[in-house]
Short mmCIF file of C-alpha atoms in Angstrom, two decimals:
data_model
loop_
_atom_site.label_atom_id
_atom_site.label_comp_id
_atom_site.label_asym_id
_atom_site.label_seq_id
_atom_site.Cartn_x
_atom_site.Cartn_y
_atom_site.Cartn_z
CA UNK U 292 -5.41 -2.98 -7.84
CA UNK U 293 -5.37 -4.84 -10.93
CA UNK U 294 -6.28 -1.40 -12.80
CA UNK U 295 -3.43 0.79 -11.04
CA UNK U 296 -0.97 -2.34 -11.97
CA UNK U 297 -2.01 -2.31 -15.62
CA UNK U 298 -1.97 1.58 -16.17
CA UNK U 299 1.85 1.15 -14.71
CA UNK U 300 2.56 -1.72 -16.59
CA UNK U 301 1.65 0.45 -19.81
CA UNK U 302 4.56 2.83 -19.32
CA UNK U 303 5.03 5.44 -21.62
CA UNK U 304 3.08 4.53 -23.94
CA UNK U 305 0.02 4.44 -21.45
CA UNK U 306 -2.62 6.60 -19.62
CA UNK U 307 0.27 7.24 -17.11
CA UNK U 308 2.90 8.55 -19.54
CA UNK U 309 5.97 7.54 -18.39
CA UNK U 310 7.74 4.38 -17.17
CA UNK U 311 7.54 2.24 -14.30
CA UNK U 312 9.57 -0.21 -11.91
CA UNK U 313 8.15 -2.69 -10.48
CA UNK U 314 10.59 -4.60 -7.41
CA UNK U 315 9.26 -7.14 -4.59
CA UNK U 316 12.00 -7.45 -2.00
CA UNK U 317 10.07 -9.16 0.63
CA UNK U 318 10.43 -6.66 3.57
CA UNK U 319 8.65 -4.48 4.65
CA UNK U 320 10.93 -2.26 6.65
CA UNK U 321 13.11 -2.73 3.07
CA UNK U 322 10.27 -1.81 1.09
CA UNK U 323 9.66 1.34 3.36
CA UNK U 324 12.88 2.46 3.09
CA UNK U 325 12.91 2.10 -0.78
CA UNK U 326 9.86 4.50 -0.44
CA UNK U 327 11.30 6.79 1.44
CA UNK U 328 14.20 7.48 -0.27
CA UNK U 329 12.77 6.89 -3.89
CA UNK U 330 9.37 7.44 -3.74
CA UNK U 331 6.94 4.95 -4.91
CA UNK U 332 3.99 2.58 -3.56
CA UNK U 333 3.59 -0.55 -1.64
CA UNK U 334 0.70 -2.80 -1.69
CA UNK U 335 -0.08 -6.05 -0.27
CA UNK U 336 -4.26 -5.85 -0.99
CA UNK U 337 -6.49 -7.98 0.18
CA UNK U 338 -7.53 -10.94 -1.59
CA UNK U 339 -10.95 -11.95 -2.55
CA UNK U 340 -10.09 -15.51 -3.39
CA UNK U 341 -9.20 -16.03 0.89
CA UNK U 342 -12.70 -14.64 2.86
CA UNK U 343 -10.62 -16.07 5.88
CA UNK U 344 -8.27 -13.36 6.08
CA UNK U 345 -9.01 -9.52 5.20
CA UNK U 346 -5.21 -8.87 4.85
CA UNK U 347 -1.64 -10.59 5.10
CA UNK U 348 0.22 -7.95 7.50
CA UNK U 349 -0.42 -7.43 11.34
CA UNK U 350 -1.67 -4.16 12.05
CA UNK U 351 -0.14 -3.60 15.26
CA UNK U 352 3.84 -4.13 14.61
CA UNK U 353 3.77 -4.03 11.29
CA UNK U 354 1.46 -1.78 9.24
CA UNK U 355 0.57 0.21 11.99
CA UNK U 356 4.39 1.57 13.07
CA UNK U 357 5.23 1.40 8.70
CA UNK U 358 2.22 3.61 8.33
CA UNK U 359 3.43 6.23 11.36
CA UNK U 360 6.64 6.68 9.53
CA UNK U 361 5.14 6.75 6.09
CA UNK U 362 2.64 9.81 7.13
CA UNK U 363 5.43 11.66 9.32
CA UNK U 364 7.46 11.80 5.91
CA UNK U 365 4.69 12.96 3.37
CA UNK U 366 3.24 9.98 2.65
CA UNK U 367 -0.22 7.82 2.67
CA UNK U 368 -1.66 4.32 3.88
CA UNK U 369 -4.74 2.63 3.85
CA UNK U 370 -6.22 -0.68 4.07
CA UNK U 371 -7.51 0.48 0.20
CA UNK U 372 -10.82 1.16 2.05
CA UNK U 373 -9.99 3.58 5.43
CA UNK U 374 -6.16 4.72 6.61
CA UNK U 375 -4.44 2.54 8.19
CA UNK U 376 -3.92 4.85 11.43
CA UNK U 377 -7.72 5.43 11.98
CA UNK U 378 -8.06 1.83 12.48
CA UNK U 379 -9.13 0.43 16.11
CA UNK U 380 -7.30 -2.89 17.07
CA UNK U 381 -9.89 -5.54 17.95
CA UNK U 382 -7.48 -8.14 18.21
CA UNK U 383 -3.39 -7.79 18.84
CA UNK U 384 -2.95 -10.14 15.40
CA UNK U 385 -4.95 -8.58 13.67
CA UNK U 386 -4.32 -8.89 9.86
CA UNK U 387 -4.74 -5.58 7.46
CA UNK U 388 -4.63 -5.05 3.43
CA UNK U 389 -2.40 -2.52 3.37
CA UNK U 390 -0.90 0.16 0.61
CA UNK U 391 1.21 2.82 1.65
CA UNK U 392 3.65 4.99 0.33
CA UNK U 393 3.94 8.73 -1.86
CA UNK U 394 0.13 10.52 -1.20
CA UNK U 395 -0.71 10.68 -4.66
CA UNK U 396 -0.14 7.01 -5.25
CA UNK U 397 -1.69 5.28 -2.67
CA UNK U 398 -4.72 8.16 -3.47
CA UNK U 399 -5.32 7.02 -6.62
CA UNK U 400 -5.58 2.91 -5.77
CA UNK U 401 -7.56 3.90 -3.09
CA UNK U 402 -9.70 5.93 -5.50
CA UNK U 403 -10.12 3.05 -7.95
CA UNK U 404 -11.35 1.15 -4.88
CA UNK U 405 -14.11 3.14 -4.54
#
C-alpha cells in the first residue's frame, strides 16, 4: 500500500505521470459513491502493527454489499489478498481489509501485494 500511495503521491512528475487527489471522508457508502461517479480507489488495508484484527470493516453489511455494487458497475475489491465476494463468512462480524473501486486500480495494489 505504502508503494501505490507513494507512486500517487509523486504526481506528474512520477512513475504514474499525472496528478492525484487524495480525500478521506469517513463513509463508506460516501466514499462509494465518490467512486462511482469519479472513479478512483478506496482502501482501508490491513495493518500489521494490530495481529488482533485482519481488517477494520465488517464483511457482511459493509464490504460485502459495497463490493456487490462496486463489481455490478465495472469495478474491483479485494481484501488485497482474494476478492472480497469469494470470501466465506465464518463469523457475522467478521472484519475484512478491504480496497475496492476502478479494476485497474485496485489491480495494481493488489499486484504489489503479491
Amino acid at each position: 500500500v505504502q508503494r501505490y500511495v507513494e507512486e500517487c503521491v509523486q504526481g506528474d512528475t512520477g512513475v504514474r505521470g499525472k496528478n492525484f487527489n487524495m480525500r478521506w471522508i469517513a463513509s463508506l457508502v460516501a466514499e462509494v459513491y465518490r467512486i462511482l461517479t469519479r472513479g478512483g480507489i478506496f482502501m482501508y488495508p490491513a495493518d500489521s502493527r494490530d495481529s488482533g484484527q485482519a481488517g477494520r470493516l465488517r464483511l457482511m453489511y459493509e464490504a460485502n454489499p459495497m463490493s456487490f455494487i462496486v463489481e455490478q458497475a465495472g469495478g474491483a475489491s479485494s481484501t488485497g489478498r482474494e476478492r472480497i465476494l469469494d470470501l466465506q463468512p465464518v463469523d457475522i462480524h467478521q472484519r475484512v481489509p478491504l480496497i475496492l473501486g476502478s479494476k485497474h486500480e485496485v489491480e495494481r495494489v493488489v499486484a504489489y501485494h503479491r
